[in-house]
GROMACS .gro file of C-alpha atoms in nm:
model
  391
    1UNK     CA    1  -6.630   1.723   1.863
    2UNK     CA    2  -6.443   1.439   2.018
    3UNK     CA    3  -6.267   1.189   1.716
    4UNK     CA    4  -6.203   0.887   1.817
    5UNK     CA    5  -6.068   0.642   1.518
    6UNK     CA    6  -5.821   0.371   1.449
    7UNK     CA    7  -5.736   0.627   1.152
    8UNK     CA    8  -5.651   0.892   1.414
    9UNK     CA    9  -5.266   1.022   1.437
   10UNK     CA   10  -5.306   1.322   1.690
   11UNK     CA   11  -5.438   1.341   2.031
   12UNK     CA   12  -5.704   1.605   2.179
   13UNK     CA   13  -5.951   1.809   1.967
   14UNK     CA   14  -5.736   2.134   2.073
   15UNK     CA   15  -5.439   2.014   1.834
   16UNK     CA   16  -5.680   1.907   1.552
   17UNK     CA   17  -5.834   2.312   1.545
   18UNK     CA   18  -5.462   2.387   1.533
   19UNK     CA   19  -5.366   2.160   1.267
   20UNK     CA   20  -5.686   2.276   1.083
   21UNK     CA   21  -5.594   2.653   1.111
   22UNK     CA   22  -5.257   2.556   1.021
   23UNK     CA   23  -5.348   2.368   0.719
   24UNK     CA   24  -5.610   2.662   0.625
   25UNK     CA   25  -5.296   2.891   0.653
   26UNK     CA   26  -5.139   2.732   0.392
   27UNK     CA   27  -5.439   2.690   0.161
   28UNK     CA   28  -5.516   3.027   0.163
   29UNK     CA   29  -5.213   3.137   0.017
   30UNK     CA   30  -5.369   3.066  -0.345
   31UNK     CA   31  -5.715   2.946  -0.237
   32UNK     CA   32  -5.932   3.196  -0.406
   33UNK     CA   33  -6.265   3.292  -0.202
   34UNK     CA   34  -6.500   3.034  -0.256
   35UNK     CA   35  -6.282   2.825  -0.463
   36UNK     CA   36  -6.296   2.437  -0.467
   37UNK     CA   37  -6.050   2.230  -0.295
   38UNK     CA   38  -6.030   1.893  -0.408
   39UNK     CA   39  -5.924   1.624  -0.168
   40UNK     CA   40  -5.826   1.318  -0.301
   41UNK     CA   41  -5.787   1.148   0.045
   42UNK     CA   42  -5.882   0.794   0.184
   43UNK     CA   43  -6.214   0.919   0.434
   44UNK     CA   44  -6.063   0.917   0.810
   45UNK     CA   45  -5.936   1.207   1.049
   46UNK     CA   46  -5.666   1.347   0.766
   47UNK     CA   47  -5.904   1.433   0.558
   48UNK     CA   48  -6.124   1.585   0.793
   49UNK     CA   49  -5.867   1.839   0.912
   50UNK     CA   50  -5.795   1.927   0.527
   51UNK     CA   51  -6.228   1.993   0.519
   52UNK     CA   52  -6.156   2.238   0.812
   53UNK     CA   53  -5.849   2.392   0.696
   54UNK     CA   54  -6.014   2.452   0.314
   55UNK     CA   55  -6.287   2.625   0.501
   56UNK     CA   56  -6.029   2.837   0.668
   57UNK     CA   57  -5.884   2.928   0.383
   58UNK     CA   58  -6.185   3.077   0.241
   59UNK     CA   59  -6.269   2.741  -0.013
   60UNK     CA   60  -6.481   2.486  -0.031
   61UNK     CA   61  -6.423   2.120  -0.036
   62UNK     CA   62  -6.517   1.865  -0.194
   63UNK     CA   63  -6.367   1.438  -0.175
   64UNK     CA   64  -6.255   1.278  -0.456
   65UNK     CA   65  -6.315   0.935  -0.326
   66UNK     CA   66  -5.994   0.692  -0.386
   67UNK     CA   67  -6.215   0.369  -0.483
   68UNK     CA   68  -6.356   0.611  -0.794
   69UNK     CA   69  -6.259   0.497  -1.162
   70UNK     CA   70  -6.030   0.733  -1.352
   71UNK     CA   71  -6.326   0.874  -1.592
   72UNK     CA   72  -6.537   0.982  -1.304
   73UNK     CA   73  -6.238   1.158  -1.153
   74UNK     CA   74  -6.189   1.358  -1.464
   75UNK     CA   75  -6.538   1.413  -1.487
   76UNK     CA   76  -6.581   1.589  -1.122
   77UNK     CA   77  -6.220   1.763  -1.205
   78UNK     CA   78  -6.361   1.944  -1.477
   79UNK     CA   79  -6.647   2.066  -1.280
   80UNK     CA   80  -6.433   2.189  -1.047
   81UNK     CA   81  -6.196   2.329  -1.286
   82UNK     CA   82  -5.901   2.425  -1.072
   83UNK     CA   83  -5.520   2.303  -1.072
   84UNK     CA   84  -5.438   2.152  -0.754
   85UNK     CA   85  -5.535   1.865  -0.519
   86UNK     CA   86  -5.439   1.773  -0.207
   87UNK     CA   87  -5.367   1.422  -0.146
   88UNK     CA   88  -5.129   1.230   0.087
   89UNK     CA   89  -4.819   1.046   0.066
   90UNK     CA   90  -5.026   0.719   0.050
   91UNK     CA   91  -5.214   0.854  -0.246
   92UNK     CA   92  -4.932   1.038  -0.444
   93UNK     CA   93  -4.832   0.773  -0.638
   94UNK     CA   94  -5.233   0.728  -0.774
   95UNK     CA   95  -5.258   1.044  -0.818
   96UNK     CA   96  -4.999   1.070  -1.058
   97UNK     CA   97  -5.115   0.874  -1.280
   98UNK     CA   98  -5.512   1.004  -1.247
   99UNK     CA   99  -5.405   1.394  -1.231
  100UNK     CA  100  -5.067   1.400  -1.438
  101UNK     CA  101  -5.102   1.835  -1.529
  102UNK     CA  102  -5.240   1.892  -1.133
  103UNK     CA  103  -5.049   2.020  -0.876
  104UNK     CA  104  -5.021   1.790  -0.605
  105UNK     CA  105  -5.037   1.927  -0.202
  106UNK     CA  106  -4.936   1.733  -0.020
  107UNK     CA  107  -5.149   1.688   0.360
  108UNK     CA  108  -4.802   1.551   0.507
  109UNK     CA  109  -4.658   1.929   0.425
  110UNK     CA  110  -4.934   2.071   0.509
  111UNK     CA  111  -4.993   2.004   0.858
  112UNK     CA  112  -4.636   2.168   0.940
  113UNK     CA  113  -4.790   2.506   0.754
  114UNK     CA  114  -4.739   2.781   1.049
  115UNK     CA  115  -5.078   2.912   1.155
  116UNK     CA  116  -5.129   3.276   0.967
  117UNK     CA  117  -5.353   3.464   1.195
  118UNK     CA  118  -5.371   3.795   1.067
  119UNK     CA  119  -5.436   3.596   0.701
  120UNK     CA  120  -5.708   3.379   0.817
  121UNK     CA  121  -5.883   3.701   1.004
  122UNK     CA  122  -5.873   3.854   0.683
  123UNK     CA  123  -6.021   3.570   0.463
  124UNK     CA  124  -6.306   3.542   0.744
  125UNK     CA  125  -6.414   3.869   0.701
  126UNK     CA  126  -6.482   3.815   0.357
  127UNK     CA  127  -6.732   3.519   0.454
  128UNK     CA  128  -7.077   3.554   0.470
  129UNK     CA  129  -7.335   3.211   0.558
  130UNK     CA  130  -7.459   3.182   0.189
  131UNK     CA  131  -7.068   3.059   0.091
  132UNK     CA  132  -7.017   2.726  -0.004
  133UNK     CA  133  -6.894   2.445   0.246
  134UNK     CA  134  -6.867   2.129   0.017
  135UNK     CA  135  -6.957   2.015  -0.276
  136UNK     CA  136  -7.113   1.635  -0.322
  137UNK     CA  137  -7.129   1.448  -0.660
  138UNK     CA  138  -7.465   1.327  -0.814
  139UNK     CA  139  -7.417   0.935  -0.968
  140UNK     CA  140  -7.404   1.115  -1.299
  141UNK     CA  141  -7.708   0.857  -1.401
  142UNK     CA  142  -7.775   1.060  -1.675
  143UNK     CA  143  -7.489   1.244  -1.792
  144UNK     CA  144  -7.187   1.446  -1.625
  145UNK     CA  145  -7.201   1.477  -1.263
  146UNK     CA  146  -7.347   1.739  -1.096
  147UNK     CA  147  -7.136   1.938  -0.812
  148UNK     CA  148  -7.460   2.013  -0.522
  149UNK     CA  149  -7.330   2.331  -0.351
  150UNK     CA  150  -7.406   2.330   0.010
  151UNK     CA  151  -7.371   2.666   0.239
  152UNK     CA  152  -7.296   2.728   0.593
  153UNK     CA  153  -7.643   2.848   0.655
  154UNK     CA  154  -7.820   2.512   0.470
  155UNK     CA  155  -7.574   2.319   0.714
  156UNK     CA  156  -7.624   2.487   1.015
  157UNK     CA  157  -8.052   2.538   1.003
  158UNK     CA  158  -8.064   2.149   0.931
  159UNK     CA  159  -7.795   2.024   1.164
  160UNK     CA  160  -7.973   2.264   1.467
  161UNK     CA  161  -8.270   2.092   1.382
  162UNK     CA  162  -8.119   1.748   1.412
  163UNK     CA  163  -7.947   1.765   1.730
  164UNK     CA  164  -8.258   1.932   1.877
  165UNK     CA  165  -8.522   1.644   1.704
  166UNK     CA  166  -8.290   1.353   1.834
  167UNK     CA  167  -8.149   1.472   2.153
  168UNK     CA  168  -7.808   1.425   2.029
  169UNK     CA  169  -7.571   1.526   2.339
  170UNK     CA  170  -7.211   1.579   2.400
  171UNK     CA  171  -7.215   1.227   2.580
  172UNK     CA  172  -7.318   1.053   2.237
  173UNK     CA  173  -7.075   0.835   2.025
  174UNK     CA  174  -7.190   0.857   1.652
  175UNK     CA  175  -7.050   0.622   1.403
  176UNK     CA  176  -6.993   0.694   1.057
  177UNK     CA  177  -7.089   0.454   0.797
  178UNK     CA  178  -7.135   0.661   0.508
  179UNK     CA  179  -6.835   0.773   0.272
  180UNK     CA  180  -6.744   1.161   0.298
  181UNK     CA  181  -6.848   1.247  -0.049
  182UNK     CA  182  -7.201   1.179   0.057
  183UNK     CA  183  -7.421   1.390   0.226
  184UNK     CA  184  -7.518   1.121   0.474
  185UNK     CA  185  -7.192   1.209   0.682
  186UNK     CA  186  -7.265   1.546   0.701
  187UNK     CA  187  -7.536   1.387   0.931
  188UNK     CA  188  -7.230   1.262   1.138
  189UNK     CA  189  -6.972   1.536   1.097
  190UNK     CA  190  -7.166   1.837   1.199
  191UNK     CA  191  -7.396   1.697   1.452
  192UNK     CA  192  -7.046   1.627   1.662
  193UNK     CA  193  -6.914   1.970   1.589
  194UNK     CA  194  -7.227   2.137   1.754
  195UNK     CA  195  -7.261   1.939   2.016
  196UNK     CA  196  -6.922   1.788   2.112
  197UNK     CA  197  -7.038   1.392   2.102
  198UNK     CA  198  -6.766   1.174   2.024
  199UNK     CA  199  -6.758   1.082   1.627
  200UNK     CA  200  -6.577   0.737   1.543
  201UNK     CA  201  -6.483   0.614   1.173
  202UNK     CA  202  -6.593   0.310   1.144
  203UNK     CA  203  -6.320   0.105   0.938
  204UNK     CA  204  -6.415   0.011   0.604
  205UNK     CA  205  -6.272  -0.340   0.600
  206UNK     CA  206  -6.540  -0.379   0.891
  207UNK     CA  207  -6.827  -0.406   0.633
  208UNK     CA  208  -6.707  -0.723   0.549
  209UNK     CA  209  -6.673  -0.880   0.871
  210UNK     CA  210  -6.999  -0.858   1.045
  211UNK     CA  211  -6.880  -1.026   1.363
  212UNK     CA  212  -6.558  -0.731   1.367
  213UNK     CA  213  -6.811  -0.485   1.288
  214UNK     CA  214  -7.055  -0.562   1.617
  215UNK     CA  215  -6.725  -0.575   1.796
  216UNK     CA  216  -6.624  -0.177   1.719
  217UNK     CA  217  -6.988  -0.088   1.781
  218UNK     CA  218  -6.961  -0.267   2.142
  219UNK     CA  219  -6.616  -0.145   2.226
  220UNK     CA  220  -6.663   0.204   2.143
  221UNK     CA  221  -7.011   0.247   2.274
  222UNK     CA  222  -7.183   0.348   2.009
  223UNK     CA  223  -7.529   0.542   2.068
  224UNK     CA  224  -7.588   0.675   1.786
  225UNK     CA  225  -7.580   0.527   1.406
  226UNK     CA  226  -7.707   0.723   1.057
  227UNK     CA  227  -7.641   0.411   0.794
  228UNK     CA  228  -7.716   0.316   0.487
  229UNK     CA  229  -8.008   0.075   0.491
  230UNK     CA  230  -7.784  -0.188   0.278
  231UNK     CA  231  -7.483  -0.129   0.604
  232UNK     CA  232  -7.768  -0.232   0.857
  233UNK     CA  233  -7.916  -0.536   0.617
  234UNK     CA  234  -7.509  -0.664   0.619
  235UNK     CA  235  -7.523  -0.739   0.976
  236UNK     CA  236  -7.878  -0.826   1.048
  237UNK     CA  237  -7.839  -1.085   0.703
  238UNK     CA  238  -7.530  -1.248   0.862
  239UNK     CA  239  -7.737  -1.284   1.212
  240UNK     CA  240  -7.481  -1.023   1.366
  241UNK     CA  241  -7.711  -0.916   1.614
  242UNK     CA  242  -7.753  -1.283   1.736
  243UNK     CA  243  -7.397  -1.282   1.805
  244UNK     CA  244  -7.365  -0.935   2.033
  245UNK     CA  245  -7.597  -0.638   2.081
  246UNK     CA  246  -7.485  -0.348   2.079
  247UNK     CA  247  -7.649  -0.251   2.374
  248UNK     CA  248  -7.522   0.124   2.364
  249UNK     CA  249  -7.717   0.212   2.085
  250UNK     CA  250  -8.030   0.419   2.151
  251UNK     CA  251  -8.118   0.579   1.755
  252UNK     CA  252  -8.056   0.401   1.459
  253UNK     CA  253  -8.158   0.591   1.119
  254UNK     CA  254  -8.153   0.511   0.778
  255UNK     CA  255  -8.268   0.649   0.432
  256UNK     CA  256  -8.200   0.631   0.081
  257UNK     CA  257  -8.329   0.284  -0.028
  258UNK     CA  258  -8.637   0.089   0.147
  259UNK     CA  259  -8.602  -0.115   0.454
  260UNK     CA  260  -8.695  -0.472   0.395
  261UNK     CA  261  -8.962  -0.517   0.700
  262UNK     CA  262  -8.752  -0.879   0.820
  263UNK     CA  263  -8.405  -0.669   0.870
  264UNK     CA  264  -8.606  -0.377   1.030
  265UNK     CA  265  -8.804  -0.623   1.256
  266UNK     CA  266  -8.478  -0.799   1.369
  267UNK     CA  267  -8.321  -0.459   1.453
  268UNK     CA  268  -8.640  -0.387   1.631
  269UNK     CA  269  -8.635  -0.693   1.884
  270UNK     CA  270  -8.282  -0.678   1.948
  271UNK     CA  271  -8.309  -0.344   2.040
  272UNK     CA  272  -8.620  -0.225   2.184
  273UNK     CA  273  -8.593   0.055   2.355
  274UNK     CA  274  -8.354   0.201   2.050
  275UNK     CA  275  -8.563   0.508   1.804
  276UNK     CA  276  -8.571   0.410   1.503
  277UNK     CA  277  -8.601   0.650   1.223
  278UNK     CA  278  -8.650   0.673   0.856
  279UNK     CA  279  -8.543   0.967   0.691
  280UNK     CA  280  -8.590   1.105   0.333
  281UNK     CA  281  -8.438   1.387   0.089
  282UNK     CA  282  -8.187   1.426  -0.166
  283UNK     CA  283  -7.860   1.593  -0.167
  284UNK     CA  284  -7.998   1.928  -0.279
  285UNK     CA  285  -8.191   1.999   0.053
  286UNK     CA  286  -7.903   1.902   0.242
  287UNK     CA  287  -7.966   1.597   0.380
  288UNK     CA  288  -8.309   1.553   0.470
  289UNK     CA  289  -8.660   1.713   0.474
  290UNK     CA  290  -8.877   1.455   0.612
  291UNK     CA  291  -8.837   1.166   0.900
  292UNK     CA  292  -9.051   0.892   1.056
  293UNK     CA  293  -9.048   0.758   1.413
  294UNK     CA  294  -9.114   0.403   1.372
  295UNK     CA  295  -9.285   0.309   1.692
  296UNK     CA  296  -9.434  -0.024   1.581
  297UNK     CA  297  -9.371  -0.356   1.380
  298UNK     CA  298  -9.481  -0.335   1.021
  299UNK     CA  299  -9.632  -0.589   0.814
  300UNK     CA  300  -9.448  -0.687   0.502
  301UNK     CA  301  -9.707  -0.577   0.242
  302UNK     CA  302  -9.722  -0.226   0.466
  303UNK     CA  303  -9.475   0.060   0.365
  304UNK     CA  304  -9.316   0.328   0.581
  305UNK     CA  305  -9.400   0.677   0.580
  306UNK     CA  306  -9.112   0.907   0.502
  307UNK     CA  307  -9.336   1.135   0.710
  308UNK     CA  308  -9.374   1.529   0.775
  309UNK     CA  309  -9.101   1.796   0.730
  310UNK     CA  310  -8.844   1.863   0.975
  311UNK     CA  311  -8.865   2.221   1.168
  312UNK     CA  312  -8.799   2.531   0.931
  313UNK     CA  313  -8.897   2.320   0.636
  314UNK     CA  314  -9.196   2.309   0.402
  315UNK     CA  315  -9.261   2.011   0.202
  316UNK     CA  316  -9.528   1.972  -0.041
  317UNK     CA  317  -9.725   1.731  -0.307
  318UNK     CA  318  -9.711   1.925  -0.641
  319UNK     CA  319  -9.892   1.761  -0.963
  320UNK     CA  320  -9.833   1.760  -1.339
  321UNK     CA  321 -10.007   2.085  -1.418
  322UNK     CA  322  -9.809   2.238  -1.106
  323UNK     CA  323 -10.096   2.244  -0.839
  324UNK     CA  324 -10.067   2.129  -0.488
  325UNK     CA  325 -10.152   1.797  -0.390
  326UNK     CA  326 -10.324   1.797  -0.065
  327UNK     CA  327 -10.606   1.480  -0.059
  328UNK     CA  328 -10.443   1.148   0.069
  329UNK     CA  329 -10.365   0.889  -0.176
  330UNK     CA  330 -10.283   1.145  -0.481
  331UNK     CA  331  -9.930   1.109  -0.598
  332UNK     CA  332  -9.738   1.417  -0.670
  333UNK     CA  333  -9.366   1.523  -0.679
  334UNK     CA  334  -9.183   1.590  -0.358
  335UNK     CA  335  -9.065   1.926  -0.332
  336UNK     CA  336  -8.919   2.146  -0.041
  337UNK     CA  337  -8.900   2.485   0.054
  338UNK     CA  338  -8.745   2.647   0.331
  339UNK     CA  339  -8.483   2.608   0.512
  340UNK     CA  340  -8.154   2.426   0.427
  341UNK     CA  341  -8.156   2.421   0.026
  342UNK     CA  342  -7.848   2.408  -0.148
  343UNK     CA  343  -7.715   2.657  -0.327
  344UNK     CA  344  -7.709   2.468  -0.662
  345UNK     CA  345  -7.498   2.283  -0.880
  346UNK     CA  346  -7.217   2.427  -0.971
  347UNK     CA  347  -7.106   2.641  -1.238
  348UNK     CA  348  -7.468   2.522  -1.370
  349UNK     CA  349  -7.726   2.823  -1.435
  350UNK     CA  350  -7.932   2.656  -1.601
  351UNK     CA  351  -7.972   2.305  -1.437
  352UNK     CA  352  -8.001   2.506  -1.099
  353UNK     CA  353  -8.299   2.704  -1.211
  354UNK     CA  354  -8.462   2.393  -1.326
  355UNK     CA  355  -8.464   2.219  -1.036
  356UNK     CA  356  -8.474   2.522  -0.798
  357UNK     CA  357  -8.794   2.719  -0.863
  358UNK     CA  358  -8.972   2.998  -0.711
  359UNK     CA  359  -9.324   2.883  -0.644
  360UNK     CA  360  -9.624   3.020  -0.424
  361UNK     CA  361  -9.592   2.833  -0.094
  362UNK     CA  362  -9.806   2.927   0.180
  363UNK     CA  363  -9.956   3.240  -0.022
  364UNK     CA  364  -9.594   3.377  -0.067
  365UNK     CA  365  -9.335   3.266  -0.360
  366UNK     CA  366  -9.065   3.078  -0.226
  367UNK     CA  367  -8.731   2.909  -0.371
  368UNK     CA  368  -8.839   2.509  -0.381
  369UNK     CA  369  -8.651   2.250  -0.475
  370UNK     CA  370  -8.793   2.000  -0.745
  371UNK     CA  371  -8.646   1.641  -0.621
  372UNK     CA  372  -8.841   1.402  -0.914
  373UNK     CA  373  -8.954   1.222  -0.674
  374UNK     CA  374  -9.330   1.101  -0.656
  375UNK     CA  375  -9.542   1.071  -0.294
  376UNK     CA  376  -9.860   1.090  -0.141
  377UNK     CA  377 -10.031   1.160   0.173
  378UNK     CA  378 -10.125   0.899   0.394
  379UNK     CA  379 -10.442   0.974   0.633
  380UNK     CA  380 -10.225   1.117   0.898
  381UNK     CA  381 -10.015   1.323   0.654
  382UNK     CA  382  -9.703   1.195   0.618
  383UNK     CA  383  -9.599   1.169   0.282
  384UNK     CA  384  -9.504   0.797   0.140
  385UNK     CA  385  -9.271   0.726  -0.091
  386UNK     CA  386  -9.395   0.634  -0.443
  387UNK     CA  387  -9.062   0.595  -0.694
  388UNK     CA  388  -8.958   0.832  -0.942
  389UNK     CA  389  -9.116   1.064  -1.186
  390UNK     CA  390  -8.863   1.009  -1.478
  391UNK     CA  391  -8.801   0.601  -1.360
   0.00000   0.00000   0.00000
């Protein structure tokens, strides 16, 4: 992976692996195996070298994002139930007052942490690809927040698949949109780690500018861009797109809310020979199970598929009385099996089996995940969207 950021304070990948292992040396003087490690970190190249260094030091992380109120803070703190956080020197101060019986790490001391080979060689034998790599917060819609556990193995079947469906290359420039505590940027993170593409943080004061924003997608070249649907309605609203194009760009995919046909259609003509792809799944299959091509224009009153299951995935239609749905046009709930589940949420039994079932897939009982989600099959089998079971 190649970072290339205005929040960027080293040079060449070499010295961020280095800084990583460094910070992971420090960690994992009290970093338990598989322990969190909060981060409480604005989302730029600092905090993704404290991400690496809590995996080298045999943790788990998971970003405590700055712009969160003080009760939702507690609430994922008490999830994670530990007694430090890292933060920086342009955080301490907050972090204070939101974590007052925490002990504070600071990243600043951290990146002078000597790198501890013969320590990190010992906490990587201990490793095997079912540990945890992050945890991601649910909304907390109804209740406390769930921590989703994701493993190594979830990230790396799904982000193989990815690469491979999208032709991402070492010559791409991906730019992140999507905050680091959710799972959207794992769809930016990881796809540069595998393949070496350049991966550029796009500023958030940008988001307000559309004009600025078209700018840094010009002058950095960007090919490649997983966003938010609301991120790509922003510029195509403000006529962005009539000011520059962002000629550079050859995929743009979204997911997570529904494109409005007008913004897609703009996005369409501006770029034509661009893929465009919509994607679907929740957190707890790590990232996503389906995705659509869109090869054509679609009428307003017309929706779009969130299609068939990416490789090493099963997804299926199951109804009320826990049958599979296989006729078009009958709704069921969305639920995958395969590859690329998370773990679970954590330190919750009993929510995890809930949602994560074993269930006869295929003529052999599999662990599925129940997402609450309704669909149906259109006549050429990918599933459409349909709302939510519990509204």
């Amino acid at each position: 992976m190649k970072l290339n950021s205005i929040y960027a304070p080293y040079g060449a990948t070499k010295t961020r692996k280095r800084v990583g292992r460094g910070i992971g040396s420090g960690l994992g003087k009290f970093v338990k195996n598989n322990d969190p490690v909060p981060v409480y970190m604005e989302k730029g190249i600092s905090a993704l070298e404290v991400f690496m260094g809590a995996l080298y030091s045999g943790g788990f992380y998971s970003l405590l994002n700055v712009g969160l109120p003080k009760m939702r803070l507690e609430q994922i703190i008490n999830v994670l139930d530990v007694d430090y956080i890292v933060t920086d020197n342009e955080h301490l101060e907050d972090a204070k007052v939101f974590f007052p019986d925490k002990e504070l790490i600071l990243y600043e001391d951290l990146i002078k942490e000597e790198i501890n080979d013969d320590l990190l060689n010992e906490i990587r034998k201990k490793k095997i690809d079912l540990d945890p790599v992050y945890a991601n917060f649910t909304s907390g819609s109804t209740g406390v927040p769930k921590g989703v556990i994701v493993g190594n193995r979830s990230i790396i079947d799904f982000v193989d698949n990815f690469v491979d469906t999208f032709g991402i290359k070492d010559d791409d420039v991906i730019a992140n949109q999507a905050p680091f505590d959710f799972d959207v940027s794992v769809k930016d993170i990881y796809p540069a780690l595998k393949t070496g593409a350049t991966l550029v943080i796009v500023p958030k004061e940008l988001f307000s500018k559309p004009a600025l924003l078209i700018d840094f997608l010009v002058d950095h070249k960007v090919t490649t861009m997983t966003w938010a649907v609301s991120a790509l309605c922003l510029i195509s609203t403000f006529h962005g797109l009539d000011y520059k194009v962002p000629t550079s760009v050859k995929r743009v995919m979204f997911s997570g809310e529904v494109m409005p046909m007008k913004h897609l259609k703009s996005w369409m003509e501006h770029l034509p020979n661009a893929m465009f792809v919509n994607l679907y799944g929740p957190t707890e299959i790590t990232c996503n199970c389906t995705y659509f091509p869109i090869e054509r224009q679609y009428e307003d009153s017309e929706k779009i598929p969130a299609g068939k299951a990416f490789p090493g995935r099963r997804v299926i239609l199951v109804d009320e009385e826990g049958k599979q749905v296989t006729e078009p046009g009958v709704q069921g709930e969305i639920c995958s099996a395969g590859e690329s589940l998370a773990n679970g949420y954590y330190k919750e039994p009993e929510q995890t089996a809930e949602k994560f079932v074993l269930y006869p897939v295929d003529g052999t009982e599999q662990r599925m995940y129940r997402t609450g989600d309704l669909g149906s099959y259109d006549e050429e089998g990918n599933i459409v969207f349909a709302g939510r079971k519990d509204f």
